Amino acid sequence: MTGALHNAGLAVRRMGIETQQEYVVYMHRDCHVCRSEGFTAQTRVSLYLNERSIIATLNVVDPPLLELDEAGLSNSAWRALGPVQGDLITVAHAPTLDSMSQVRAKIYGHRLDAPALGSIISDVAAGHYPGTHIAAFLSACAGGRMDLQETIDLTRVMVSAGERLDWGHSPIADKHCVGGLPGNRTTPIVVSIIAAAGLTIPKTSSRAITSPAGTADVMETMTPVALGIEQMRHVVQREGGCFVWGGSLSLSPADDMLIRVARPLDLDSDAQLVASVLSKKIAAGATHSVIDVPVGPTAKVRSDADYRRLKELLEQVAKACGLNVQVVRSLGTQPVGRGIGPSLEARDVLAVLQGAAHAPRDLGARAVVLAGRLLEFCGYSKPGSGEAIAHRLLASGAAWAKFQAICEAQGGLREPTLSRLREPVLAQRDGLVRAIDSRRLARLAKLAGAPKAPAAGLELHVRLGDRVEKGMPLFSLHAEAPGELAYALKYLASHPLIDVGEPQ
């Protein structure tokens, strides 16, 4: 701590500005600390309060937002530093980030060894990297620029940067989908089936990255998911499974930082995807994981060649890190279920678990196949018998009972909310549904407000091969705000999503 520590402290004020996980401090442009230290906008600075400290990005403001002797904190910086309104903090230049030289080396095409990656990930996890630095690292590693050993090392250092759970026995089951297929919300159903069978499946999930909903977003419409590690342990020990948002834990903290920046960039990198997925599995204590990879023309993985490359990378990295994985190829030609968006997908999940007559059959069938593979993979059932057992646990109501018990242990089960605004989108001609663009449907659901507005999104009314007549509803848009509904409709006017016509 140097320089500014000899200056008088600044009275801290909470600004009420949400900056996600990036720490931001606001100071008057004529503040004596800014002048004496030569701080300018976007300077990285260290903030000190008693024994606590963080590194934040400086934003300079004009009067009357702040007084000369005040420093404002974003919500995330306030939570991390933990002050009381009016506490005096001291400010200094942030220490030099030596690991940025490694990022620059990667930008210029050099490979990174384990110590270099460890240095970068350690700084990321500690909050030392602003969004611009993280974006540079992500971009440098995208597009096939990381080899196998780099991906293995990245996975390992991401695990070592956080806590690692040990459940004291094996197998510990896990199921994951790489994403890219809207509505493919099989995880809550699979977890319920596996836990109902008596296996342990401590499921941690992410929020949406490039999709209209992540599993954590969907489950949060029904039960609390921001559990701490001890709360998670209690739920798993009591019920055998859980639905926990990984961001509330410290299992792979650097991954949460990377995801925050990857989301607005809409950036998917095989190396980062593999390291992200596997580091979370390993840190959560999983020993056996079934990974679903949907393949389709508008899915995240578009071709068999892409699938084989990703499958091989997942298997090689998992083996090197001591995790058993089984990669499953699934059909990705159209969305799964009817709902796209947190609440709408949650309603599909509930319908399947409850055995409702209107439940989407494709969602239930996919979940049963994956649960069956996981039962066999963990040695619970003989090869070829897992799917029948999974179907029985679902059809008997055992999975639904287990789902309710897990939710109650996490804080209670509630009904997903419905949107205030709905707009049907009608077929413009007679014909067959020949193609459905999953990526554009996902984009449309996000424009309608998902996942930030949990009830927003869209509800599909047709499937591939269905015959429709002009004026029939193809899907319905759901929104919470008129502006978002209008924005989605404007996008829809120039972006065809569902191809209706005669067979080609």
Short mmCIF file of C-alpha atoms in Angstrom, two decimals:
data_model
loop_
_atom_site.label_atom_id
_atom_site.label_comp_id
_atom_site.label_asym_id
_atom_site.label_seq_id
_atom_site.Cartn_x
_atom_site.Cartn_y
_atom_site.Cartn_z
CA MET A 1 0.00 0.00 0.00
CA THR A 2 1.58 3.24 -1.15
CA GLY A 3 0.95 6.81 -2.16
CA ALA A 4 -2.71 7.48 -1.44
CA LEU A 5 -2.49 5.91 2.00
CA HIS A 6 -0.83 9.12 3.12
CA ASN A 7 -3.84 11.09 1.87
CA ALA A 8 -6.94 11.67 3.92
CA GLY A 9 -9.53 8.95 3.51
CA LEU A 10 -12.67 9.32 1.42
CA ALA A 11 -16.13 8.82 2.90
CA VAL A 12 -17.74 5.87 1.17
CA ARG A 13 -21.25 6.00 -0.30
CA ARG A 14 -23.30 3.25 -1.90
CA MET A 15 -24.30 4.39 -5.40
CA GLY A 16 -26.91 1.70 -6.05
CA ILE A 17 -25.45 0.92 -9.48
CA GLU A 18 -25.39 -2.72 -10.57
CA THR A 19 -22.18 -3.67 -12.41
CA GLN A 20 -22.55 -7.45 -12.06
CA GLN A 21 -19.32 -8.91 -10.66
CA GLU A 22 -17.04 -6.05 -11.75
CA TYR A 23 -16.02 -3.69 -8.95
CA VAL A 24 -16.39 0.01 -9.78
CA VAL A 25 -15.53 3.06 -7.68
CA TYR A 26 -16.82 6.59 -8.47
CA MET A 27 -14.88 9.73 -7.53
CA HIS A 28 -15.29 13.49 -8.09
CA ARG A 29 -13.04 14.60 -10.93
CA ASP A 30 -11.53 17.33 -8.67
CA CYS A 31 -11.07 14.99 -5.71
CA HIS A 32 -7.70 15.55 -4.00
CA VAL A 33 -6.85 11.85 -4.34
CA CYS A 34 -7.50 11.91 -8.10
CA ARG A 35 -5.32 14.99 -8.48
CA SER A 36 -2.46 13.84 -6.27
CA GLU A 37 -2.30 10.33 -7.67
CA GLY A 38 -3.01 11.26 -11.29
CA PHE A 39 -6.07 9.02 -11.48
CA THR A 40 -8.16 9.23 -14.65
CA ALA A 41 -11.29 7.41 -15.81
CA GLN A 42 -10.80 3.63 -16.12
CA THR A 43 -7.72 3.62 -13.85
CA ARG A 44 -7.46 0.42 -11.83
CA VAL A 45 -7.19 1.29 -8.14
CA SER A 46 -6.91 -0.55 -4.83
CA LEU A 47 -9.47 0.29 -2.13
CA TYR A 48 -8.65 -0.38 1.52
CA LEU A 49 -10.96 -0.54 4.54
CA ASN A 50 -9.49 -1.91 7.77
CA GLU A 51 -8.15 -5.36 6.83
CA ARG A 52 -10.18 -5.68 3.65
CA SER A 53 -9.21 -4.59 0.15
CA ILE A 54 -10.44 -4.90 -3.44
CA ILE A 55 -9.27 -3.72 -6.85
CA ALA A 56 -11.80 -1.62 -8.74
CA THR A 57 -12.16 0.37 -11.95
CA LEU A 58 -12.42 4.13 -11.43
CA ASN A 59 -15.24 6.12 -13.02
CA VAL A 60 -14.87 9.90 -12.74
CA VAL A 61 -18.09 11.89 -12.14
CA ASP A 62 -19.07 15.54 -12.24
CA PRO A 63 -20.84 17.39 -9.43
CA PRO A 64 -23.33 17.14 -7.81
CA LEU A 65 -23.20 13.32 -7.87
CA LEU A 66 -20.42 13.18 -5.28
CA GLU A 67 -18.69 15.57 -2.92
CA LEU A 68 -14.95 16.15 -3.17
CA ASP A 69 -14.27 13.95 -0.14
CA GLU A 70 -16.55 11.07 -1.14
CA ALA A 71 -16.07 7.80 -3.04
CA GLY A 72 -19.07 5.93 -4.41
CA LEU A 73 -19.16 2.16 -4.79
CA SER A 74 -21.09 -0.05 -7.18
CA ASN A 75 -23.28 -2.72 -5.59
CA SER A 76 -20.73 -5.49 -6.17
CA ALA A 77 -17.85 -3.41 -4.78
CA TRP A 78 -19.95 -2.51 -1.74
CA ARG A 79 -20.73 -6.17 -1.04
CA ALA A 80 -17.09 -7.18 -1.41
CA LEU A 81 -15.62 -4.41 0.76
CA GLY A 82 -18.42 -4.51 3.35
CA PRO A 83 -18.39 -0.89 4.59
CA VAL A 84 -20.95 1.09 6.55
CA GLN A 85 -22.18 4.30 4.94
CA GLY A 86 -19.66 7.04 5.72
CA ASP A 87 -16.70 4.77 6.51
CA LEU A 88 -13.37 6.18 5.38
CA ILE A 89 -11.54 4.23 2.70
CA THR A 90 -8.10 4.84 1.28
CA VAL A 91 -7.23 4.54 -2.39
CA ALA A 92 -3.99 3.66 -4.15
CA HIS A 93 -2.79 2.63 -7.57
CA ALA A 94 -3.47 -1.06 -8.16
CA PRO A 95 -0.41 -3.31 -8.25
CA THR A 96 1.00 -4.21 -11.64
CA LEU A 97 -0.64 -7.27 -13.18
CA ASP A 98 2.34 -9.39 -14.20
CA SER A 99 0.02 -12.07 -15.61
CA MET A 100 -1.10 -9.70 -18.38
CA SER A 101 2.22 -10.36 -20.09
CA GLN A 102 1.07 -13.97 -20.46
CA VAL A 103 -2.23 -12.82 -21.98
CA ARG A 104 -0.31 -10.67 -24.46
CA ALA A 105 1.90 -13.65 -25.28
CA LYS A 106 -1.20 -15.71 -26.08
CA ILE A 107 -2.58 -12.92 -28.26
CA TYR A 108 0.62 -13.12 -30.31
CA GLY A 109 0.28 -16.87 -30.76
CA HIS A 110 2.44 -18.33 -27.98
CA ARG A 111 1.21 -21.32 -25.97
CA LEU A 112 0.71 -21.02 -22.22
CA ASP A 113 2.08 -23.51 -19.71
CA ALA A 114 0.43 -24.42 -16.40
CA PRO A 115 2.20 -21.74 -14.30
CA ALA A 116 1.25 -19.03 -16.80
CA LEU A 117 -2.39 -20.13 -16.86
CA GLY A 118 -2.35 -20.42 -13.08
CA SER A 119 -1.14 -16.84 -12.78
CA ILE A 120 -3.90 -15.55 -15.08
CA ILE A 121 -6.70 -17.55 -13.46
CA SER A 122 -5.54 -16.62 -9.96
CA ASP A 123 -5.75 -12.92 -10.86
CA VAL A 124 -9.13 -13.41 -12.54
CA ALA A 125 -10.55 -15.24 -9.51
CA ALA A 126 -9.21 -12.54 -7.18
CA GLY A 127 -11.08 -9.86 -9.13
CA HIS A 128 -7.90 -8.20 -10.40
CA TYR A 129 -8.92 -8.34 -14.07
CA PRO A 130 -11.42 -5.81 -15.44
CA GLY A 131 -13.80 -6.90 -18.16
CA THR A 132 -11.49 -5.64 -20.92
CA HIS A 133 -8.62 -7.85 -19.73
CA ILE A 134 -10.88 -10.89 -19.41
CA ALA A 135 -12.26 -10.26 -22.91
CA ALA A 136 -8.70 -10.15 -24.24
CA PHE A 137 -7.91 -13.50 -22.61
CA LEU A 138 -11.10 -15.13 -23.87
CA SER A 139 -10.54 -13.86 -27.39
CA ALA A 140 -6.92 -15.01 -27.39
CA CYS A 141 -8.01 -18.53 -26.44
CA ALA A 142 -10.97 -18.81 -28.84
CA GLY A 143 -11.02 -20.16 -32.37
CA GLY A 144 -8.98 -23.30 -31.67
CA ARG A 145 -5.99 -21.37 -30.32
CA MET A 146 -5.57 -23.64 -27.27
CA ASP A 147 -4.09 -27.12 -27.64
CA LEU A 148 -5.01 -30.19 -25.59
CA GLN A 149 -2.40 -29.68 -22.87
CA GLU A 150 -3.37 -26.03 -22.47
CA THR A 151 -7.00 -27.06 -22.06
CA ILE A 152 -6.06 -29.68 -19.46
CA ASP A 153 -3.93 -27.15 -17.58
CA LEU A 154 -6.69 -24.50 -17.78
CA THR A 155 -9.19 -26.97 -16.30
CA ARG A 156 -6.85 -27.90 -13.46
CA VAL A 157 -5.97 -24.33 -12.50
CA MET A 158 -9.64 -23.33 -12.56
CA VAL A 159 -10.36 -26.13 -10.07
CA SER A 160 -7.42 -25.16 -7.86
CA ALA A 161 -8.53 -21.50 -7.76
CA GLY A 162 -11.58 -22.39 -5.64
CA GLU A 163 -12.91 -24.89 -3.13
CA ARG A 164 -13.38 -28.58 -3.94
CA LEU A 165 -16.09 -30.74 -2.40
CA ASP A 166 -15.56 -34.30 -1.22
CA TRP A 167 -18.67 -36.39 -0.51
CA GLY A 168 -16.75 -39.29 1.03
CA HIS A 169 -18.05 -41.98 -1.31
CA SER A 170 -18.41 -42.97 -4.95
CA PRO A 171 -20.07 -42.77 -7.38
CA ILE A 172 -21.14 -39.13 -7.35
CA ALA A 173 -23.36 -38.61 -10.39
CA ASP A 174 -23.67 -35.59 -12.63
CA LYS A 175 -25.44 -34.66 -15.86
CA HIS A 176 -24.67 -31.71 -18.11
CA CYS A 177 -25.75 -30.34 -21.49
CA VAL A 178 -23.39 -28.13 -23.51
CA GLY A 179 -26.40 -26.02 -24.54
CA GLY A 180 -27.38 -24.41 -27.77
CA LEU A 181 -30.81 -26.01 -28.00
CA PRO A 182 -33.65 -23.88 -26.56
CA GLY A 183 -35.97 -25.53 -24.06
CA ASN A 184 -33.73 -28.58 -23.51
CA ARG A 185 -34.34 -28.44 -19.75
CA THR A 186 -33.73 -32.11 -18.92
CA THR A 187 -31.45 -31.52 -15.91
CA PRO A 188 -34.14 -31.01 -13.20
CA ILE A 189 -35.89 -34.18 -14.38
CA VAL A 190 -32.68 -36.23 -14.56
CA VAL A 191 -31.57 -35.07 -11.10
CA SER A 192 -34.96 -36.04 -9.66
CA ILE A 193 -34.84 -39.50 -11.25
CA ILE A 194 -31.25 -40.19 -10.16
CA ALA A 195 -31.82 -38.99 -6.59
CA ALA A 196 -35.05 -41.04 -6.44
CA ALA A 197 -32.96 -44.10 -7.34
CA GLY A 198 -30.84 -43.46 -4.24
CA LEU A 199 -27.71 -42.14 -5.95
CA THR A 200 -25.99 -38.88 -4.99
CA ILE A 201 -26.20 -36.07 -7.56
CA PRO A 202 -25.11 -32.66 -6.18
CA LYS A 203 -26.05 -30.58 -9.22
CA THR A 204 -24.60 -27.13 -9.66
CA SER A 205 -25.78 -25.15 -12.68
CA SER A 206 -25.03 -21.85 -14.37
CA ARG A 207 -27.26 -19.00 -15.36
CA ALA A 208 -27.80 -18.24 -19.03
CA ILE A 209 -24.63 -17.41 -20.95
CA THR A 210 -25.78 -17.04 -24.55
CA SER A 211 -29.26 -18.58 -24.13
CA PRO A 212 -32.65 -17.27 -22.88
CA ALA A 213 -32.39 -19.47 -19.77
CA GLY A 214 -29.90 -21.52 -17.84
CA THR A 215 -30.89 -24.33 -15.48
CA ALA A 216 -30.27 -22.03 -12.49
CA ASP A 217 -32.60 -19.41 -14.02
CA VAL A 218 -35.31 -22.02 -14.56
CA MET A 219 -35.03 -23.54 -11.10
CA GLU A 220 -35.02 -20.12 -9.46
CA THR A 221 -38.59 -19.58 -10.66
CA MET A 222 -39.55 -22.51 -8.40
CA THR A 223 -37.09 -22.62 -5.48
CA PRO A 224 -34.10 -20.74 -4.02
CA VAL A 225 -30.87 -21.71 -5.80
CA ALA A 226 -28.32 -19.27 -4.30
CA LEU A 227 -27.22 -21.65 -1.56
CA GLY A 228 -23.89 -21.63 0.26
CA ILE A 229 -21.72 -24.72 0.47
CA GLU A 230 -22.98 -25.76 3.91
CA GLN A 231 -26.60 -25.31 2.83
CA MET A 232 -25.87 -27.36 -0.27
CA ARG A 233 -24.29 -30.11 1.83
CA HIS A 234 -27.35 -30.22 4.08
CA VAL A 235 -29.73 -30.58 1.12
CA VAL A 236 -27.63 -33.30 -0.55
CA GLN A 237 -27.16 -35.26 2.66
CA ARG A 238 -30.90 -35.10 3.30
CA GLU A 239 -32.26 -35.75 -0.20
CA GLY A 240 -29.35 -37.06 -2.31
CA GLY A 241 -29.48 -34.20 -4.79
CA CYS A 242 -29.79 -30.43 -5.19
CA PHE A 243 -30.34 -27.64 -7.71
CA VAL A 244 -27.77 -24.96 -6.83
CA TRP A 245 -26.52 -21.96 -8.78
CA GLY A 246 -22.77 -22.42 -9.12
CA GLY A 247 -22.19 -18.66 -8.83
CA SER A 248 -23.23 -18.72 -5.16
CA LEU A 249 -20.41 -21.14 -4.36
CA SER A 250 -16.62 -20.81 -4.54
CA LEU A 251 -16.07 -24.01 -6.49
CA SER A 252 -14.64 -22.50 -9.69
CA PRO A 253 -14.76 -18.74 -9.08
CA ALA A 254 -12.71 -17.77 -12.12
CA ASP A 255 -15.26 -19.46 -14.36
CA ASP A 256 -17.99 -17.17 -13.07
CA MET A 257 -15.86 -14.16 -14.04
CA LEU A 258 -15.18 -15.59 -17.49
CA ILE A 259 -18.86 -16.35 -18.06
CA ARG A 260 -19.85 -12.80 -17.10
CA VAL A 261 -17.72 -11.42 -19.94
CA ALA A 262 -18.42 -14.24 -22.41
CA ARG A 263 -22.19 -13.63 -22.14
CA PRO A 264 -22.36 -10.20 -23.85
CA LEU A 265 -19.66 -11.23 -26.33
CA ASP A 266 -21.78 -14.24 -27.32
CA LEU A 267 -18.46 -16.07 -27.46
CA ASP A 268 -18.16 -19.86 -27.34
CA SER A 269 -14.71 -21.43 -27.31
CA ASP A 270 -14.23 -25.21 -27.18
CA ALA A 271 -11.31 -24.88 -24.75
CA GLN A 272 -13.16 -22.53 -22.42
CA LEU A 273 -16.36 -24.58 -22.71
CA VAL A 274 -14.54 -27.79 -21.77
CA ALA A 275 -12.57 -26.17 -18.95
CA SER A 276 -15.72 -24.46 -17.65
CA VAL A 277 -17.85 -27.61 -17.71
CA LEU A 278 -15.28 -30.02 -16.32
CA SER A 279 -13.82 -27.72 -13.66
CA LYS A 280 -17.31 -27.28 -12.16
CA LYS A 281 -17.89 -31.05 -12.17
CA ILE A 282 -14.57 -31.82 -10.54
CA ALA A 283 -14.90 -29.03 -7.96
CA ALA A 284 -18.42 -30.22 -7.03
CA GLY A 285 -17.02 -33.69 -6.30
CA ALA A 286 -18.54 -35.55 -9.27
CA THR A 287 -16.97 -38.85 -10.29
CA HIS A 288 -19.28 -39.83 -13.18
CA SER A 289 -20.80 -37.31 -15.58
CA VAL A 290 -23.02 -37.85 -18.64
CA ILE A 291 -22.67 -34.91 -21.04
CA ASP A 292 -25.42 -34.25 -23.59
CA VAL A 293 -24.28 -32.68 -26.89
CA PRO A 294 -27.18 -31.72 -29.19
CA VAL A 295 -26.16 -31.60 -32.86
CA GLY A 296 -28.14 -29.68 -35.46
CA PRO A 297 -27.91 -27.00 -38.14
CA THR A 298 -28.84 -24.16 -35.76
CA ALA A 299 -27.61 -25.71 -32.48
CA LYS A 300 -24.32 -24.78 -30.79
CA VAL A 301 -22.69 -27.91 -32.26
CA ARG A 302 -23.73 -27.96 -35.92
CA SER A 303 -22.04 -30.95 -37.53
CA ASP A 304 -20.85 -34.47 -36.80
CA ALA A 305 -17.28 -33.29 -37.28
CA ASP A 306 -17.75 -30.58 -34.63
CA TYR A 307 -19.34 -33.16 -32.33
CA ARG A 308 -16.48 -35.62 -32.71
CA ARG A 309 -13.90 -32.91 -32.03
CA LEU A 310 -15.72 -31.72 -28.89
CA LYS A 311 -16.36 -35.29 -27.68
CA GLU A 312 -12.70 -36.20 -28.01
CA LEU A 313 -11.61 -33.04 -26.20
CA LEU A 314 -14.08 -33.60 -23.33
CA GLU A 315 -12.99 -37.21 -22.94
CA GLN A 316 -9.26 -36.49 -23.09
CA VAL A 317 -9.36 -33.60 -20.63
CA ALA A 318 -11.68 -35.46 -18.25
CA LYS A 319 -9.41 -38.51 -18.26
CA ALA A 320 -6.35 -36.38 -17.53
CA CYS A 321 -8.22 -34.78 -14.61
CA GLY A 322 -9.52 -38.06 -13.14
CA LEU A 323 -13.20 -37.60 -14.06
CA ASN A 324 -15.26 -40.32 -15.76
CA VAL A 325 -17.38 -38.87 -18.58
CA GLN A 326 -19.74 -40.32 -21.14
CA VAL A 327 -20.60 -38.01 -24.03
CA VAL A 328 -24.03 -38.53 -25.59
CA ARG A 329 -24.98 -37.21 -29.03
CA SER A 330 -28.60 -36.04 -29.24
CA LEU A 331 -30.74 -34.62 -32.02
CA GLY A 332 -30.57 -30.84 -32.20
CA THR A 333 -32.75 -30.00 -35.20
CA GLN A 334 -35.43 -28.16 -33.21
CA PRO A 335 -36.14 -26.84 -29.69
CA VAL A 336 -37.17 -29.27 -26.96
CA GLY A 337 -40.47 -28.92 -25.16
CA ARG A 338 -42.71 -25.92 -25.73
CA GLY A 339 -41.35 -23.16 -23.52
CA ILE A 340 -38.27 -21.02 -24.13
CA GLY A 341 -37.50 -18.79 -21.15
CA PRO A 342 -37.18 -19.51 -17.39
CA SER A 343 -40.83 -19.74 -16.28
CA LEU A 344 -42.07 -21.33 -19.48
CA GLU A 345 -39.37 -24.00 -19.33
CA ALA A 346 -40.12 -24.55 -15.63
CA ARG A 347 -43.75 -25.22 -16.47
CA ASP A 348 -42.65 -27.87 -18.98
CA VAL A 349 -40.45 -29.50 -16.33
CA LEU A 350 -43.32 -29.61 -13.84
CA ALA A 351 -45.69 -31.07 -16.43
CA VAL A 352 -43.24 -33.92 -17.19
CA LEU A 353 -42.56 -34.67 -13.52
CA GLN A 354 -46.26 -34.62 -12.67
CA GLY A 355 -47.14 -36.87 -15.59
CA ALA A 356 -49.59 -34.32 -16.97
CA ALA A 357 -51.45 -35.20 -20.17
CA HIS A 358 -50.21 -31.99 -21.82
CA ALA A 359 -46.54 -32.58 -20.90
CA PRO A 360 -44.12 -32.28 -23.84
CA ARG A 361 -43.22 -35.85 -24.73
CA ASP A 362 -39.86 -35.02 -26.29
CA LEU A 363 -38.60 -33.42 -23.07
CA GLY A 364 -39.62 -36.41 -20.96
CA ALA A 365 -38.17 -38.90 -23.45
CA ARG A 366 -34.80 -37.11 -23.58
CA ALA A 367 -34.60 -36.94 -19.78
CA VAL A 368 -35.35 -40.67 -19.46
CA VAL A 369 -32.66 -41.59 -21.99
CA LEU A 370 -30.03 -39.46 -20.21
CA ALA A 371 -31.05 -40.67 -16.75
CA GLY A 372 -30.89 -44.25 -17.99
CA ARG A 373 -27.38 -43.73 -19.34
CA LEU A 374 -26.31 -42.21 -16.03
CA LEU A 375 -27.81 -45.09 -13.99
CA GLU A 376 -25.83 -47.56 -16.11
CA PHE A 377 -22.66 -45.44 -16.07
CA CYS A 378 -22.71 -45.29 -12.26
CA GLY A 379 -23.19 -49.06 -12.01
CA TYR A 380 -26.71 -48.80 -10.58
CA SER A 381 -28.23 -50.88 -13.37
CA LYS A 382 -27.03 -53.38 -15.93
CA PRO A 383 -26.23 -52.21 -19.48
CA GLY A 384 -29.44 -51.80 -21.45
CA SER A 385 -31.74 -51.64 -18.40
CA GLY A 386 -31.20 -48.07 -17.22
CA GLU A 387 -33.77 -46.44 -19.45
CA ALA A 388 -36.57 -48.76 -18.25
CA ILE A 389 -35.69 -48.04 -14.62
CA ALA A 390 -35.59 -44.29 -15.26
CA HIS A 391 -38.99 -44.46 -16.99
CA ARG A 392 -40.46 -46.37 -14.06
CA LEU A 393 -39.16 -43.84 -11.51
CA LEU A 394 -40.68 -41.02 -13.55
CA ALA A 395 -44.01 -42.71 -14.33
CA SER A 396 -44.54 -43.90 -10.74
CA GLY A 397 -44.29 -40.38 -9.31
CA ALA A 398 -41.08 -41.16 -7.39
CA ALA A 399 -39.11 -38.54 -9.32
CA TRP A 400 -41.83 -35.92 -8.74
CA ALA A 401 -41.83 -36.70 -5.00
CA LYS A 402 -38.04 -36.37 -4.90
CA PHE A 403 -38.15 -33.07 -6.84
CA GLN A 404 -40.60 -31.64 -4.31
CA ALA A 405 -38.48 -32.87 -1.39
CA ILE A 406 -35.30 -31.28 -2.80
CA CYS A 407 -37.08 -27.96 -3.39
CA GLU A 408 -38.54 -27.99 0.13
CA ALA A 409 -35.07 -28.65 1.57
CA GLN A 410 -33.75 -25.67 -0.43
CA GLY A 411 -36.39 -23.30 0.92
CA GLY A 412 -39.74 -24.25 -0.61
CA LEU A 413 -41.47 -24.95 -3.93
CA ARG A 414 -43.47 -22.26 -5.70
CA GLU A 415 -45.38 -22.01 -8.98
CA PRO A 416 -43.59 -20.25 -11.87
CA THR A 417 -45.17 -16.93 -12.77
CA LEU A 418 -46.94 -16.18 -16.06
CA SER A 419 -46.27 -13.15 -18.26
CA ARG A 420 -48.62 -10.16 -18.46
CA LEU A 421 -48.28 -9.72 -22.22
CA ARG A 422 -48.76 -12.38 -24.89
CA GLU A 423 -48.73 -12.06 -28.65
CA PRO A 424 -49.48 -15.01 -30.99
CA VAL A 425 -47.41 -15.24 -34.17
CA LEU A 426 -49.45 -16.71 -37.02
CA ALA A 427 -48.60 -18.79 -40.08
CA GLN A 428 -48.64 -16.71 -43.26
CA ARG A 429 -49.42 -19.65 -45.55
CA ASP A 430 -50.59 -23.28 -45.60
CA GLY A 431 -47.97 -26.02 -45.59
CA LEU A 432 -45.62 -28.18 -43.56
CA VAL A 433 -43.21 -26.92 -40.93
CA ARG A 434 -39.96 -27.59 -42.81
CA ALA A 435 -37.37 -25.94 -40.55
CA ILE A 436 -37.12 -24.19 -37.17
CA ASP A 437 -34.19 -21.86 -36.50
CA SER A 438 -33.23 -22.54 -32.88
CA ARG A 439 -30.67 -19.73 -32.70
CA ARG A 440 -33.10 -17.09 -33.88
CA LEU A 441 -35.84 -18.39 -31.59
CA ALA A 442 -33.42 -18.08 -28.67
CA ARG A 443 -32.53 -14.57 -29.80
CA LEU A 444 -36.22 -13.66 -30.03
CA ALA A 445 -36.89 -14.97 -26.51
CA LYS A 446 -34.04 -12.83 -25.18
CA LEU A 447 -35.36 -9.74 -26.96
CA ALA A 448 -38.71 -10.39 -25.28
CA GLY A 449 -36.94 -10.08 -21.93
CA ALA A 450 -35.67 -13.54 -20.98
CA PRO A 451 -33.93 -14.45 -18.74
CA LYS A 452 -33.91 -11.17 -16.79
CA ALA A 453 -37.72 -11.16 -16.88
CA PRO A 454 -38.34 -14.80 -15.82
CA ALA A 455 -41.84 -15.02 -17.33
CA ALA A 456 -40.69 -13.69 -20.72
CA GLY A 457 -39.85 -15.82 -23.73
CA LEU A 458 -41.95 -17.76 -26.16
CA GLU A 459 -44.14 -20.85 -26.33
CA LEU A 460 -43.96 -23.08 -29.40
CA HIS A 461 -47.18 -24.52 -30.84
CA VAL A 462 -45.72 -26.53 -33.74
CA ARG A 463 -43.05 -29.14 -34.39
CA LEU A 464 -41.08 -30.13 -37.47
CA GLY A 465 -43.32 -31.93 -39.95
CA ASP A 466 -46.58 -30.47 -38.61
CA ARG A 467 -49.11 -29.32 -41.21
CA VAL A 468 -50.44 -25.84 -40.56
CA GLU A 469 -53.01 -23.59 -42.17
CA LYS A 470 -52.70 -19.87 -42.76
CA GLY A 471 -53.67 -17.97 -39.61
CA MET A 472 -52.78 -20.80 -37.22
CA PRO A 473 -50.47 -19.81 -34.31
CA LEU A 474 -46.87 -21.00 -34.75
CA PHE A 475 -45.78 -19.70 -31.35
CA SER A 476 -46.72 -17.08 -28.77
CA LEU A 477 -44.42 -14.35 -27.50
CA HIS A 478 -44.47 -13.70 -23.74
CA ALA A 479 -43.20 -10.42 -22.28
CA GLU A 480 -43.39 -8.33 -19.12
CA ALA A 481 -42.79 -4.93 -20.73
CA PRO A 482 -44.51 -3.44 -23.82
CA GLY A 483 -41.19 -2.08 -25.08
CA GLU A 484 -39.55 -5.51 -25.03
CA LEU A 485 -42.53 -7.08 -26.78
CA ALA A 486 -42.36 -4.41 -29.49
CA TYR A 487 -38.60 -4.89 -29.82
CA ALA A 488 -39.05 -8.65 -30.28
CA LEU A 489 -41.79 -8.14 -32.88
CA LYS A 490 -39.58 -5.72 -34.81
CA TYR A 491 -36.82 -8.37 -34.92
CA LEU A 492 -39.35 -10.98 -36.01
CA ALA A 493 -40.50 -8.84 -38.95
CA SER A 494 -37.09 -9.12 -40.63
CA HIS A 495 -35.87 -12.51 -39.36
CA PRO A 496 -37.84 -15.61 -40.44
CA LEU A 497 -37.77 -18.28 -37.72
CA ILE A 498 -40.07 -21.06 -38.90
CA ASP A 499 -40.13 -22.19 -42.53
CA VAL A 500 -43.59 -23.27 -43.70
CA GLY A 501 -44.09 -24.67 -47.20
CA GLU A 502 -44.54 -27.77 -49.24
CA PRO A 503 -42.03 -30.65 -49.03
CA GLN A 504 -38.93 -30.07 -51.11
#
